[in-house]
XYZ file of C-alpha atoms in Angstrom:
758
model
C 210.796 -42.960 -0.926
C 211.591 -46.799 -1.511
C 213.606 -46.780 1.564
C 210.708 -45.202 3.669
C 208.134 -47.651 2.301
C 210.683 -50.596 3.221
C 210.795 -49.093 6.663
C 207.074 -48.986 6.947
C 206.609 -52.662 5.568
C 209.250 -53.895 8.155
C 207.543 -52.163 11.103
C 204.046 -53.352 9.828
C 205.361 -57.038 9.781
C 206.961 -56.625 13.113
C 203.633 -55.487 14.809
C 201.691 -58.148 13.000
C 204.140 -60.890 14.560
C 203.597 -59.410 18.103
C 199.806 -59.283 17.746
C 199.835 -62.788 16.197
C 201.198 -64.018 19.561
C 199.047 -61.567 21.619
C 196.681 -63.379 23.881
C 193.489 -61.974 25.396
C 195.433 -61.985 28.425
C 194.429 -62.756 32.051
C 190.517 -61.904 32.734
C 189.860 -58.713 34.557
C 189.040 -59.715 37.972
C 187.449 -56.499 39.038
C 187.776 -52.706 39.152
C 188.324 -50.537 42.265
C 187.193 -47.091 41.880
C 186.174 -44.248 44.228
C 182.686 -45.912 44.765
C 184.616 -48.747 46.425
C 186.235 -46.257 48.734
C 189.397 -44.932 46.812
C 189.878 -41.281 47.500
C 190.318 -40.600 44.002
C 190.480 -42.452 40.568
C 193.977 -41.173 39.119
C 196.422 -43.735 40.525
C 200.193 -42.871 40.773
C 201.623 -45.585 42.875
C 200.622 -48.930 44.562
C 203.049 -50.807 46.924
C 202.578 -53.566 49.452
C 204.224 -53.650 52.900
C 205.815 -56.538 54.503
C 202.335 -57.329 56.650
C 200.481 -57.636 53.325
C 198.689 -54.311 53.238
C 198.330 -52.435 50.216
C 199.162 -48.737 49.901
C 197.701 -46.559 47.083
C 198.890 -43.000 45.930
C 196.222 -40.887 44.129
C 195.899 -37.181 43.275
C 193.663 -36.712 46.471
C 195.711 -38.366 49.161
C 196.822 -41.929 50.362
C 194.837 -44.912 50.771
C 195.566 -48.355 52.740
C 193.566 -51.198 51.492
C 193.055 -54.593 53.371
C 190.887 -56.374 50.609
C 187.524 -55.211 52.022
C 188.042 -51.725 53.099
C 190.031 -48.445 52.310
C 191.655 -46.431 55.109
C 192.009 -43.015 53.568
C 194.583 -40.403 54.471
C 194.030 -36.675 53.089
C 196.015 -33.604 53.008
C 194.057 -31.097 55.388
C 196.289 -27.738 55.498
C 194.762 -26.728 58.940
C 195.464 -30.093 60.519
C 199.196 -30.480 61.715
C 200.849 -33.886 61.340
C 198.980 -34.664 58.136
C 200.257 -35.371 54.594
C 202.258 -32.270 53.288
C 200.351 -32.322 49.934
C 197.422 -33.978 48.373
C 198.677 -34.934 44.845
C 200.918 -37.914 45.320
C 203.539 -38.755 42.432
C 205.375 -41.576 43.811
C 205.328 -44.215 46.799
C 208.328 -46.338 47.960
C 208.524 -48.693 51.007
C 211.887 -49.129 52.874
C 213.101 -52.204 54.703
C 211.258 -50.946 57.919
C 207.837 -50.310 56.225
C 208.320 -46.813 56.175
C 206.546 -45.160 53.172
C 208.293 -42.362 51.336
C 205.691 -40.231 49.703
C 206.785 -37.658 46.995
C 204.079 -34.962 45.791
C 203.632 -32.919 42.703
C 204.383 -30.019 45.065
C 207.807 -31.291 45.490
C 207.665 -32.228 49.293
C 208.556 -35.539 50.555
C 207.033 -37.192 53.533
C 208.017 -40.401 55.333
C 204.990 -42.260 56.812
C 205.214 -44.781 59.540
C 202.603 -47.534 58.292
C 202.315 -49.073 61.758
C 201.765 -45.932 63.842
C 200.457 -43.798 61.017
C 202.908 -40.733 62.095
C 204.405 -38.643 59.500
C 207.902 -37.079 59.150
C 207.797 -34.281 56.686
C 211.489 -34.521 55.504
C 211.668 -31.618 53.136
C 210.232 -29.446 55.879
C 213.569 -29.878 57.497
C 215.974 -27.327 57.028
C 218.913 -29.547 56.192
C 216.847 -31.318 53.425
C 214.902 -28.079 52.035
C 217.114 -28.414 48.924
C 215.774 -31.610 47.831
C 212.296 -30.197 47.150
C 211.125 -30.752 43.655
C 214.032 -32.761 42.706
C 212.512 -36.424 42.867
C 212.121 -37.904 39.660
C 209.349 -40.548 38.868
C 209.996 -44.024 38.416
C 212.387 -46.021 40.654
C 214.050 -43.093 42.600
C 214.862 -44.677 45.910
C 216.859 -47.499 47.198
C 217.490 -48.813 50.859
C 221.020 -49.956 51.710
C 222.448 -50.944 55.123
C 221.892 -47.545 57.078
C 221.606 -45.235 53.977
C 218.785 -43.963 51.585
C 219.812 -43.251 48.170
C 217.744 -40.789 46.064
C 217.712 -40.078 42.354
C 217.022 -36.711 41.383
C 215.563 -35.571 38.076
C 218.741 -33.845 37.223
C 220.436 -37.016 37.002
C 222.120 -36.693 40.384
C 222.267 -38.968 43.379
C 221.657 -37.961 47.041
C 222.344 -40.024 49.963
C 220.572 -39.560 53.543
C 221.728 -41.405 56.662
C 219.359 -43.541 58.603
C 218.988 -40.769 61.444
C 217.780 -38.303 58.891
C 220.741 -35.953 59.965
C 223.121 -35.670 57.066
C 222.807 -35.342 53.294
C 225.640 -36.150 50.661
C 225.833 -35.619 47.052
C 227.177 -37.878 44.103
C 227.707 -36.606 40.703
C 228.690 -38.586 37.736
C 230.092 -37.310 34.299
C 226.741 -38.471 32.504
C 223.320 -38.115 33.860
C 222.221 -41.086 36.081
C 218.961 -42.537 34.493
C 218.270 -45.375 36.872
C 219.364 -46.650 40.436
C 218.991 -50.157 41.860
C 220.248 -52.147 44.824
C 221.395 -55.578 43.679
C 223.255 -57.793 46.314
C 225.602 -55.874 48.077
C 226.123 -53.388 45.207
C 224.271 -50.320 44.179
C 224.026 -49.997 40.425
C 223.807 -46.600 38.755
C 222.639 -46.632 35.117
C 223.631 -44.094 32.438
C 223.313 -44.133 28.619
C 226.861 -45.449 28.408
C 227.494 -47.544 31.495
C 226.606 -49.607 34.429
C 228.296 -48.159 37.482
C 228.602 -50.599 40.443
C 229.354 -48.967 43.926
C 229.900 -50.666 47.368
C 228.072 -49.328 50.637
C 230.774 -46.984 51.128
C 229.926 -45.170 47.985
C 233.345 -46.189 46.128
C 232.956 -47.246 42.491
C 233.914 -50.892 42.315
C 233.250 -51.671 38.825
C 232.062 -49.734 35.467
C 230.722 -51.821 32.588
C 230.361 -50.052 29.497
C 226.971 -50.627 27.314
C 227.876 -51.597 23.882
C 224.810 -50.084 22.220
C 224.052 -46.580 20.940
C 221.966 -44.742 23.227
C 218.630 -43.701 22.199
C 218.636 -40.079 20.818
C 216.582 -38.125 23.127
C 216.782 -34.495 24.200
C 218.382 -33.600 27.468
C 215.110 -32.445 28.801
C 214.027 -36.107 28.951
C 216.299 -36.998 31.879
C 213.857 -36.303 34.451
C 211.326 -38.456 32.661
C 213.213 -41.655 32.139
C 213.677 -44.595 34.278
C 216.211 -46.808 33.309
C 216.892 -48.616 36.274
C 218.407 -52.006 36.486
C 215.967 -54.743 37.267
C 217.615 -57.898 38.865
C 215.951 -61.048 37.949
C 215.766 -64.718 39.676
C 218.001 -66.019 36.708
C 220.852 -63.753 37.649
C 220.287 -61.212 34.785
C 220.112 -57.486 34.911
C 217.563 -56.046 32.444
C 216.946 -52.294 31.643
C 214.062 -51.193 29.497
C 215.154 -48.270 27.152
C 212.918 -46.305 24.854
C 213.661 -48.438 21.666
C 215.073 -51.706 23.217
C 215.526 -53.860 26.125
C 219.083 -54.694 27.201
C 220.050 -57.922 29.246
C 223.420 -58.217 31.106
C 224.708 -61.270 32.411
C 227.370 -60.661 35.127
C 228.302 -64.290 35.046
C 230.195 -63.968 31.486
C 229.764 -60.024 31.267
C 227.664 -60.344 27.902
C 225.097 -58.297 26.721
C 221.923 -58.756 24.597
C 219.634 -56.261 22.962
C 215.972 -56.963 22.230
C 214.385 -54.332 19.871
C 211.085 -52.702 20.742
C 208.639 -51.374 18.027
C 208.641 -48.130 19.721
C 209.424 -45.829 16.435
C 205.898 -45.342 15.793
C 205.437 -43.549 19.152
C 207.511 -40.913 20.743
C 206.050 -41.343 24.126
C 208.878 -42.462 26.535
C 208.583 -46.165 27.293
C 210.812 -45.733 30.335
C 208.440 -43.555 32.249
C 206.118 -46.586 32.554
C 206.139 -48.551 35.717
C 207.766 -51.782 35.406
C 207.149 -54.742 37.749
C 208.628 -58.133 38.017
C 206.199 -61.310 38.520
C 206.854 -64.272 40.684
C 208.114 -66.246 37.903
C 210.786 -63.626 36.888
C 208.619 -62.052 34.021
C 208.811 -58.303 33.560
C 205.583 -56.411 32.903
C 205.554 -52.853 31.322
C 203.171 -50.960 29.302
C 203.190 -48.881 26.136
C 199.992 -47.075 25.387
C 199.663 -48.003 21.770
C 199.842 -51.844 22.608
C 198.571 -52.179 26.079
C 200.699 -54.050 28.307
C 203.901 -56.412 27.288
C 205.923 -58.728 29.279
C 209.425 -60.216 28.993
C 209.651 -63.894 30.213
C 212.663 -65.625 31.935
C 213.772 -66.801 28.386
C 213.771 -63.156 27.271
C 210.805 -63.742 24.954
C 208.652 -60.437 24.335
C 205.039 -60.945 24.253
C 201.816 -58.774 24.423
C 200.077 -59.689 27.448
C 196.823 -57.594 26.487
C 195.828 -54.791 24.196
C 193.040 -53.959 26.336
C 194.354 -52.879 29.789
C 193.796 -49.116 30.626
C 196.786 -48.116 32.592
C 200.272 -49.132 33.684
C 201.290 -52.019 35.911
C 202.048 -50.780 39.416
C 202.455 -53.943 41.464
C 202.541 -57.554 41.521
C 201.513 -58.578 45.206
C 202.835 -61.556 46.795
C 199.768 -63.837 45.918
C 200.473 -63.098 42.164
C 197.863 -60.407 41.560
C 198.735 -57.804 38.891
C 197.405 -54.206 39.956
C 197.072 -51.838 37.088
C 196.831 -48.146 37.957
C 194.721 -46.087 35.392
C 194.642 -42.306 34.697
C 191.260 -41.598 36.508
C 189.504 -45.080 36.188
C 190.863 -46.425 39.344
C 192.506 -49.838 39.745
C 192.201 -52.967 37.588
C 193.315 -56.243 38.877
C 194.266 -59.352 37.000
C 195.131 -63.021 38.374
C 198.545 -64.151 36.897
C 198.481 -67.358 38.531
C 194.973 -69.049 38.320
C 192.834 -69.884 35.455
C 189.597 -68.153 36.286
C 186.579 -69.126 34.430
C 184.735 -66.652 32.073
C 181.234 -67.248 31.851
C 179.674 -67.304 28.426
C 176.204 -66.156 27.501
C 173.387 -68.398 26.550
C 171.732 -68.104 23.218
C 168.616 -70.155 23.797
C 168.759 -72.712 26.822
C 171.684 -74.296 28.723
C 171.452 -77.870 26.969
C 170.886 -76.690 23.260
C 174.094 -74.615 23.605
C 175.970 -77.638 25.168
C 174.643 -80.221 22.969
C 175.506 -78.003 19.891
C 178.987 -77.787 21.261
C 178.764 -81.770 21.569
C 178.084 -82.075 17.976
C 174.316 -82.526 17.772
C 172.952 -81.197 14.429
C 169.600 -82.592 13.897
C 166.428 -80.498 13.372
C 163.980 -82.812 14.809
C 166.150 -83.357 18.206
C 166.804 -79.545 18.192
C 163.207 -78.668 17.799
C 162.263 -81.106 21.028
C 165.075 -79.636 22.879
C 163.747 -76.154 22.335
C 160.533 -76.988 24.174
C 162.273 -78.724 27.096
C 163.089 -76.414 30.308
C 166.658 -76.579 31.430
C 165.500 -78.216 34.603
C 163.809 -81.134 32.741
C 166.442 -82.403 30.328
C 168.264 -85.553 31.405
C 171.382 -86.993 29.761
C 173.549 -90.326 29.941
C 177.039 -90.779 28.350
C 177.173 -94.554 27.779
C 180.548 -96.408 27.864
C 180.271 -97.087 24.106
C 180.180 -93.062 23.417
C 176.486 -93.143 22.869
C 174.776 -90.054 24.294
C 171.272 -90.454 25.498
C 168.900 -87.431 25.955
C 165.466 -87.609 27.611
C 163.158 -85.299 29.477
C 161.593 -85.480 32.892
C 158.835 -82.772 32.028
C 155.500 -83.668 33.574
C 153.240 -85.516 31.107
C 156.266 -85.951 28.653
C 156.353 -88.642 26.082
C 158.620 -91.539 26.975
C 159.299 -91.883 23.329
C 160.892 -88.718 23.169
C 164.192 -90.226 24.348
C 166.754 -90.193 21.520
C 170.443 -90.898 21.221
C 173.625 -89.738 19.238
C 176.618 -92.103 18.780
C 180.314 -91.335 18.703
C 180.091 -90.264 15.070
C 177.526 -87.820 15.660
C 174.645 -89.828 14.057
C 171.294 -89.208 15.713
C 169.065 -92.034 16.307
C 165.416 -90.789 16.843
C 163.726 -94.391 16.918
C 159.935 -95.133 16.707
C 159.868 -96.751 20.086
C 157.846 -99.999 20.953
C 156.585 -100.522 24.426
C 156.554 -103.775 26.356
C 155.351 -104.721 29.785
C 152.520 -102.459 30.096
C 154.368 -99.251 30.258
C 152.524 -96.154 29.821
C 153.797 -93.763 26.906
C 153.421 -90.694 29.043
C 156.136 -91.136 31.493
C 158.873 -88.776 32.317
C 162.288 -90.059 32.277
C 163.575 -88.711 35.759
C 167.015 -90.395 35.619
C 169.194 -92.832 33.281
C 171.976 -95.181 34.210
C 174.002 -97.959 32.371
C 174.551 -101.061 34.354
C 177.939 -103.320 34.262
C 176.626 -105.150 31.133
C 175.868 -102.150 29.035
C 172.260 -102.028 29.282
C 170.457 -98.546 29.544
C 168.005 -97.983 32.176
C 165.587 -95.380 33.136
C 163.241 -94.528 36.048
C 159.832 -92.799 36.072
C 158.093 -90.512 38.320
C 156.389 -93.269 39.880
C 159.641 -95.265 40.628
C 159.118 -97.611 37.341
C 162.482 -98.979 36.183
C 162.613 -99.755 32.506
C 165.047 -100.681 29.902
C 165.893 -98.886 26.455
C 167.197 -101.456 23.775
C 168.306 -99.278 20.656
C 168.802 -102.694 18.730
C 165.060 -103.531 18.678
C 163.880 -99.938 19.491
C 162.083 -101.342 22.589
C 161.227 -99.773 25.883
C 160.460 -102.634 28.325
C 159.033 -102.198 31.851
C 161.220 -104.257 34.385
C 160.383 -103.420 37.778
C 158.362 -101.115 40.164
C 160.221 -100.341 43.165
C 158.102 -101.341 46.169
C 157.838 -98.193 48.215
C 154.854 -95.949 49.141
C 156.037 -92.720 48.107
C 152.532 -91.019 48.347
C 152.193 -88.333 45.987
C 154.683 -89.037 43.216
C 154.980 -85.163 42.291
C 156.232 -84.679 45.879
C 159.088 -86.979 45.170
C 161.631 -85.575 42.863
C 163.810 -88.513 41.565
C 167.147 -87.005 40.407
C 169.785 -89.842 40.141
C 170.186 -93.525 39.393
C 173.002 -95.872 39.771
C 172.440 -99.437 38.190
C 174.378 -102.374 39.666
C 174.296 -106.182 38.268
C 171.004 -106.899 40.430
C 170.354 -103.645 42.376
C 169.677 -99.841 42.044
C 170.442 -97.043 44.073
C 168.040 -94.134 43.748
C 168.514 -90.558 44.772
C 165.315 -88.610 45.519
C 164.248 -85.516 47.697
C 162.825 -88.018 49.892
C 166.096 -89.666 50.632
C 168.345 -92.366 49.242
C 166.593 -95.584 48.146
C 168.256 -99.028 47.422
C 166.319 -101.566 45.442
C 167.396 -105.097 45.408
C 166.016 -107.215 42.589
C 166.782 -110.671 44.081
C 164.595 -110.276 47.273
C 162.407 -107.379 45.891
C 163.260 -105.190 48.915
C 163.671 -101.660 49.169
C 165.598 -99.781 51.932
C 165.582 -96.141 52.551
C 168.469 -94.140 53.840
C 168.505 -90.444 55.041
C 164.907 -89.953 55.141
C 165.113 -86.541 56.597
C 167.593 -85.164 53.901
C 166.827 -83.792 50.651
C 169.275 -85.778 48.332
C 169.569 -84.081 44.966
C 172.525 -85.777 43.060
C 174.137 -89.038 43.162
C 177.503 -90.428 41.586
C 179.453 -93.437 41.848
C 183.164 -93.070 42.900
C 185.054 -93.606 39.484
C 187.833 -95.723 41.228
C 186.207 -97.416 44.411
C 182.861 -98.676 43.103
C 181.417 -99.388 46.483
C 181.601 -95.720 47.278
C 178.584 -93.455 46.340
C 178.680 -89.589 46.530
C 175.546 -87.931 47.606
C 174.760 -84.328 47.172
C 172.085 -82.815 49.226
C 169.885 -79.705 49.911
C 171.519 -77.996 53.105
C 173.143 -81.262 54.532
C 176.524 -81.225 52.615
C 178.092 -84.003 50.692
C 177.886 -87.465 51.943
C 180.309 -90.226 51.177
C 178.449 -93.526 51.461
C 179.829 -97.236 51.407
C 177.421 -99.509 49.795
C 178.937 -102.588 51.436
C 179.214 -101.470 54.989
C 176.301 -99.030 54.798
C 178.560 -96.607 56.731
C 178.691 -92.970 55.647
C 180.587 -89.727 56.424
C 179.412 -86.027 55.957
C 181.424 -83.119 54.515
C 179.706 -79.975 55.639
C 180.885 -76.276 56.258
C 182.071 -77.619 59.628
C 184.820 -79.664 58.113
C 185.891 -77.479 55.026
C 183.025 -77.476 52.607
C 182.083 -74.120 51.400
C 178.351 -74.589 51.283
C 175.849 -77.265 52.595
C 174.074 -77.303 49.344
C 175.855 -79.658 46.763
C 174.481 -80.832 43.350
C 175.277 -81.635 39.620
C 178.035 -84.280 40.508
C 180.485 -85.095 38.032
C 183.974 -86.972 38.022
C 186.981 -86.128 35.825
C 189.509 -88.390 34.408
C 191.936 -87.609 37.414
C 189.505 -89.156 39.870
C 188.269 -85.548 41.267
C 184.626 -84.724 41.997
C 183.203 -81.608 40.693
C 179.786 -79.999 41.380
C 178.067 -76.842 42.276
C 177.255 -75.258 45.644
C 175.437 -72.372 47.055
C 178.758 -70.623 46.824
C 179.915 -71.587 43.378
C 181.834 -74.377 41.393
C 183.660 -77.035 43.516
C 186.191 -79.395 43.004
C 186.783 -82.278 45.537
C 189.307 -84.896 45.689
C 187.612 -88.282 46.189
C 189.759 -89.034 49.330
C 188.703 -85.720 50.786
C 192.323 -84.252 50.917
C 191.415 -81.219 48.884
C 188.464 -79.103 48.346
C 188.471 -75.979 46.146
C 186.044 -73.507 45.303
C 186.637 -72.172 41.686
C 186.209 -68.793 40.502
C 184.006 -67.682 37.525
C 184.267 -64.245 36.326
C 181.258 -62.348 35.129
C 177.785 -61.217 36.134
C 176.627 -63.535 39.136
C 179.457 -65.635 38.308
C 178.995 -68.040 41.185
C 175.427 -68.724 40.527
C 174.508 -72.190 38.929
C 171.335 -74.038 38.520
C 170.577 -77.698 38.988
C 170.601 -79.951 36.105
C 172.569 -77.458 34.181
C 175.725 -79.584 33.882
C 177.391 -81.848 31.195
C 180.407 -84.044 30.609
C 181.808 -83.936 27.206
C 183.436 -87.446 25.717
C 186.825 -85.521 25.628
C 186.718 -85.000 29.468
C 185.649 -81.253 29.341
C 182.902 -80.213 31.964
C 180.383 -77.726 31.593
C 178.048 -76.064 34.297
C 175.593 -73.193 33.735
C 172.743 -71.245 35.100
C 170.650 -68.194 34.263
C 173.476 -65.951 33.632
C 175.424 -68.100 31.394
C 177.689 -71.205 31.438
C 181.242 -72.313 31.586
C 183.129 -74.951 29.695
C 186.671 -76.256 30.634
C 189.115 -78.945 30.779
C 189.797 -79.979 34.424
C 193.460 -80.813 33.716
C 194.083 -76.994 32.870
C 192.567 -75.669 35.777
C 195.078 -74.414 38.307
C 194.421 -74.169 41.975
C 195.009 -71.361 44.506
C 197.937 -72.666 46.832
C 198.402 -69.281 48.434
C 198.308 -69.047 52.004
C 197.266 -65.619 53.244
C 198.188 -63.804 56.287
C 195.252 -62.471 58.362
C 195.355 -58.931 59.211
C 193.876 -57.260 62.130
C 192.297 -53.790 60.999
C 190.298 -52.603 63.950
C 189.759 -53.478 67.513
C 186.909 -52.106 69.745
C 187.016 -52.038 73.577
C 183.589 -51.420 75.194
C 182.627 -50.229 71.433
C 185.176 -47.665 71.369
C 187.830 -48.095 68.526
C 191.553 -48.582 69.599
C 193.504 -45.809 67.756
C 196.629 -46.777 65.768
C 199.087 -45.672 68.328
C 198.151 -47.506 71.482
C 199.125 -48.768 74.842
C 199.585 -52.320 73.525
C 201.957 -52.093 70.688
C 204.295 -49.709 69.134
C 203.617 -51.326 65.755
C 200.167 -50.435 65.273
C 196.880 -52.374 65.682
C 198.077 -55.496 63.501
C 201.252 -55.654 65.641
C 199.458 -56.116 69.058
C 200.293 -59.487 70.566
C 199.331 -58.972 74.149
C 196.288 -57.183 75.512
C 196.132 -56.504 79.213
C 192.867 -54.986 80.338
C 190.914 -54.305 83.571
C 187.848 -56.310 84.460
C 185.533 -53.377 83.344
C 187.054 -53.075 79.766
C 186.082 -56.724 78.823
C 183.918 -56.466 75.876
C 186.064 -56.751 72.798
C 185.296 -56.708 68.793
C 188.013 -57.424 66.282
C 187.755 -56.764 62.593
C 190.111 -58.541 60.315
C 190.976 -59.465 56.623
C 193.244 -61.696 54.843
C 196.073 -60.418 52.462
C 194.801 -62.011 49.331
C 193.178 -59.532 47.069
C 191.784 -61.103 43.845
C 188.308 -62.062 45.224
C 187.848 -60.976 48.788
C 184.375 -62.289 48.805
C 185.470 -65.660 48.444
C 187.715 -65.726 51.487
C 186.246 -67.685 54.542
C 187.090 -66.821 58.258
C 187.092 -68.763 61.457
C 188.357 -67.702 64.753
C 188.650 -69.147 68.355
C 188.944 -67.724 71.876
C 190.736 -70.172 73.523
C 189.584 -70.413 77.241
C 185.945 -69.505 75.983
C 185.167 -71.347 72.789
C 185.323 -75.211 72.459
C 186.570 -75.167 68.924
C 186.618 -72.733 65.849
C 183.886 -70.547 65.180
C 183.167 -70.531 61.511
C 181.922 -67.005 60.174
C 182.132 -67.410 56.407
C 182.731 -64.239 54.701
C 182.105 -62.254 57.977
C 185.345 -60.652 59.183
C 184.141 -59.897 62.650
C 184.704 -61.589 66.142
C 182.587 -60.125 68.936
C 182.959 -61.243 72.669
C 181.035 -59.539 75.394
C 181.651 -59.507 79.241
C 184.755 -61.755 79.197
C 185.396 -62.968 82.672
C 188.856 -62.367 84.279
C 191.485 -64.723 82.998
C 193.933 -65.514 80.445
C 192.936 -66.108 76.856
C 194.163 -66.506 73.214
C 192.376 -65.366 70.222
C 193.300 -67.245 67.159
C 192.124 -66.053 63.604
C 192.542 -67.894 60.477
C 191.519 -67.283 56.756
C 191.197 -69.397 53.761
C 192.386 -68.705 50.290
C 189.742 -67.978 47.482
C 189.366 -71.862 46.973
C 188.350 -72.453 50.533
C 191.788 -74.010 51.884
C 192.643 -72.844 55.234
C 195.985 -71.020 55.680
C 198.667 -72.333 57.892
C 199.252 -68.749 59.021
C 197.104 -68.050 62.303
C 196.949 -64.753 63.807
C 197.081 -64.888 67.524
C 196.515 -62.220 70.218
C 196.936 -63.113 73.866
C 194.452 -61.343 76.115
C 194.514 -60.987 79.951
C 191.606 -59.638 81.907
C 192.369 -58.657 85.421
C 189.888 -59.277 88.090
C 188.544 -56.392 90.270
C 190.767 -55.754 93.428
C 188.252 -57.440 95.732
C 188.716 -60.726 93.950
C 192.436 -60.674 93.893
C 194.209 -63.313 96.208
C 196.069 -60.534 97.949
C 192.696 -58.866 98.973
C 191.225 -62.173 99.826
C 194.245 -63.173 101.911
C 193.860 -59.811 103.844
C 190.152 -60.140 104.530
C 190.861 -63.680 105.882
């Protein structure tokens, strides 16, 4: 009894250690279910071919996914040439992109992913004996000219490349795993690693110096103990109670125990995938998902995942297949922001996080709309808060110092300033003096030492109805001011009393001085993009969707400590290098994650940034934000000629639609439409597209997220269609899809016919 109690305590402590290190894990990007187009929700296998397409096995057929649409293949008994069965148990891609499909019925099909033709292998007389023998897990490998198949009996079969011969290999102990590593084929048993060459001869036997798990013989067909080759040169095998690492360089083994004694479900049945960093991901029902990093540290990735890992695609997305709930996607490379809910108002939530805890200030803040609060973070650490609500009291301005002490003064007024005047914007000049500007373009100073608000200047410009002029930003210099407004950009020079107006036809909605080049102003606009303005030369340059900006509305501009610009756009959260060399659109997970509101932004003294809206807010450290550097391929998914879809097997290519490089068409088949998709699957709605028909288009045609290019009545001639996609952060890929097109003229316009007529 005491011995049993000690074991229970040990196991409890082991689990506690694991869960103490458990993280929430990567956020769930999205779920793909039958409602999205999957043929069925039980996912048995997911693989990615060399072109980038994702292939998915279910209990109701096969699906090909391009990030936007599913192309489904079903078992229809009355149709010849289709899938041999409907319930798929396993998928495997060979080196030529042929998809090997096993079924619960025991059949084996070989599916050409380009032409979509099927070879029903077990329907052939010479391979009929294989029916029903394929075990789940890693059962196939591809060597130079041969296919090796692992049976659920622990035996190995070899099929030649022409699918004409079958060989049989049997070892003393059942083979529990099979792998191709370098020039060797490695078979795993409970007792040894067996290395074979391409001629099937044993070159080395390595004894495993650990006792095997005591499992009944009936589990041979359920276990997958295939060797996993890792980038660091180690060979790793996952057993039911441990992980074994073997280093071929010094022929040493290391065993890492697993807390599997509380659960008798066979861990080796679970899919195991290796990430781009060399980490191995696998699942165990009672702890969700675990990973083994390159340093052999075992971690709990998440306790909330509902299935087993099936694939980590080339862009770093983890695909988890579930038993009826479809597919879950997790991004292992980018820090996606999770939107937090708002309790009351954006500014009350944010200022509380900033340390504001004052009853009078909070009572005032509760009465201000999120669109009417204004703030200024001064150089000495003082946070100033005001309101621009119509008919608001100018004396409602208060401040909080770096020690979180709130100063709510009884303001005195000098210079004839009315008490009821909204503070539309605030700024600090180079000497440290705090300025405010009112609705009617009045400038005043706020002096906390004397608790005095003093009227200084009235900007001399006839703006008409002040309520039609939304002042939203102020930049204070030594003797001049820059004022952003929905009527444009204003410059007021105190010395000569003159006001100059710039961009009168542009609705300016945000302004920020460059943190490194003080002569540069960044101006956010409504529908006119982002403007870089030089205050010395008065020259400007515009960034719009035509040169890489994701959307032409930009607001809420902030700068981080690294000198990057942040703001919101009509398509989400933007980061922008001040030199214009990088534009990223960051992804926010949650309901309406990309929607933000004007004036719902804040910069904390520690450098964190906050942006919010009606559906919540995000707070993050810009230094911790990873960017999407993936360069996706563009895949052509459909082609229409005169409104008729081109079949997979066509006259232009033996490699399917996506493999077409040249289309030669007669003059009367000259209306073409192309559908395409980018092979990046985390957030396809963030992918941008552009295309150009060289010979017709003068430059790129930017189509946003629309993935169709249509050309009607193309004149006879030679053309090149270029198609390009961005990643999820708006960076254009360096991989451009090119299709050459030749439209032949009618015979009466050919040179030989014209020559004959002449």
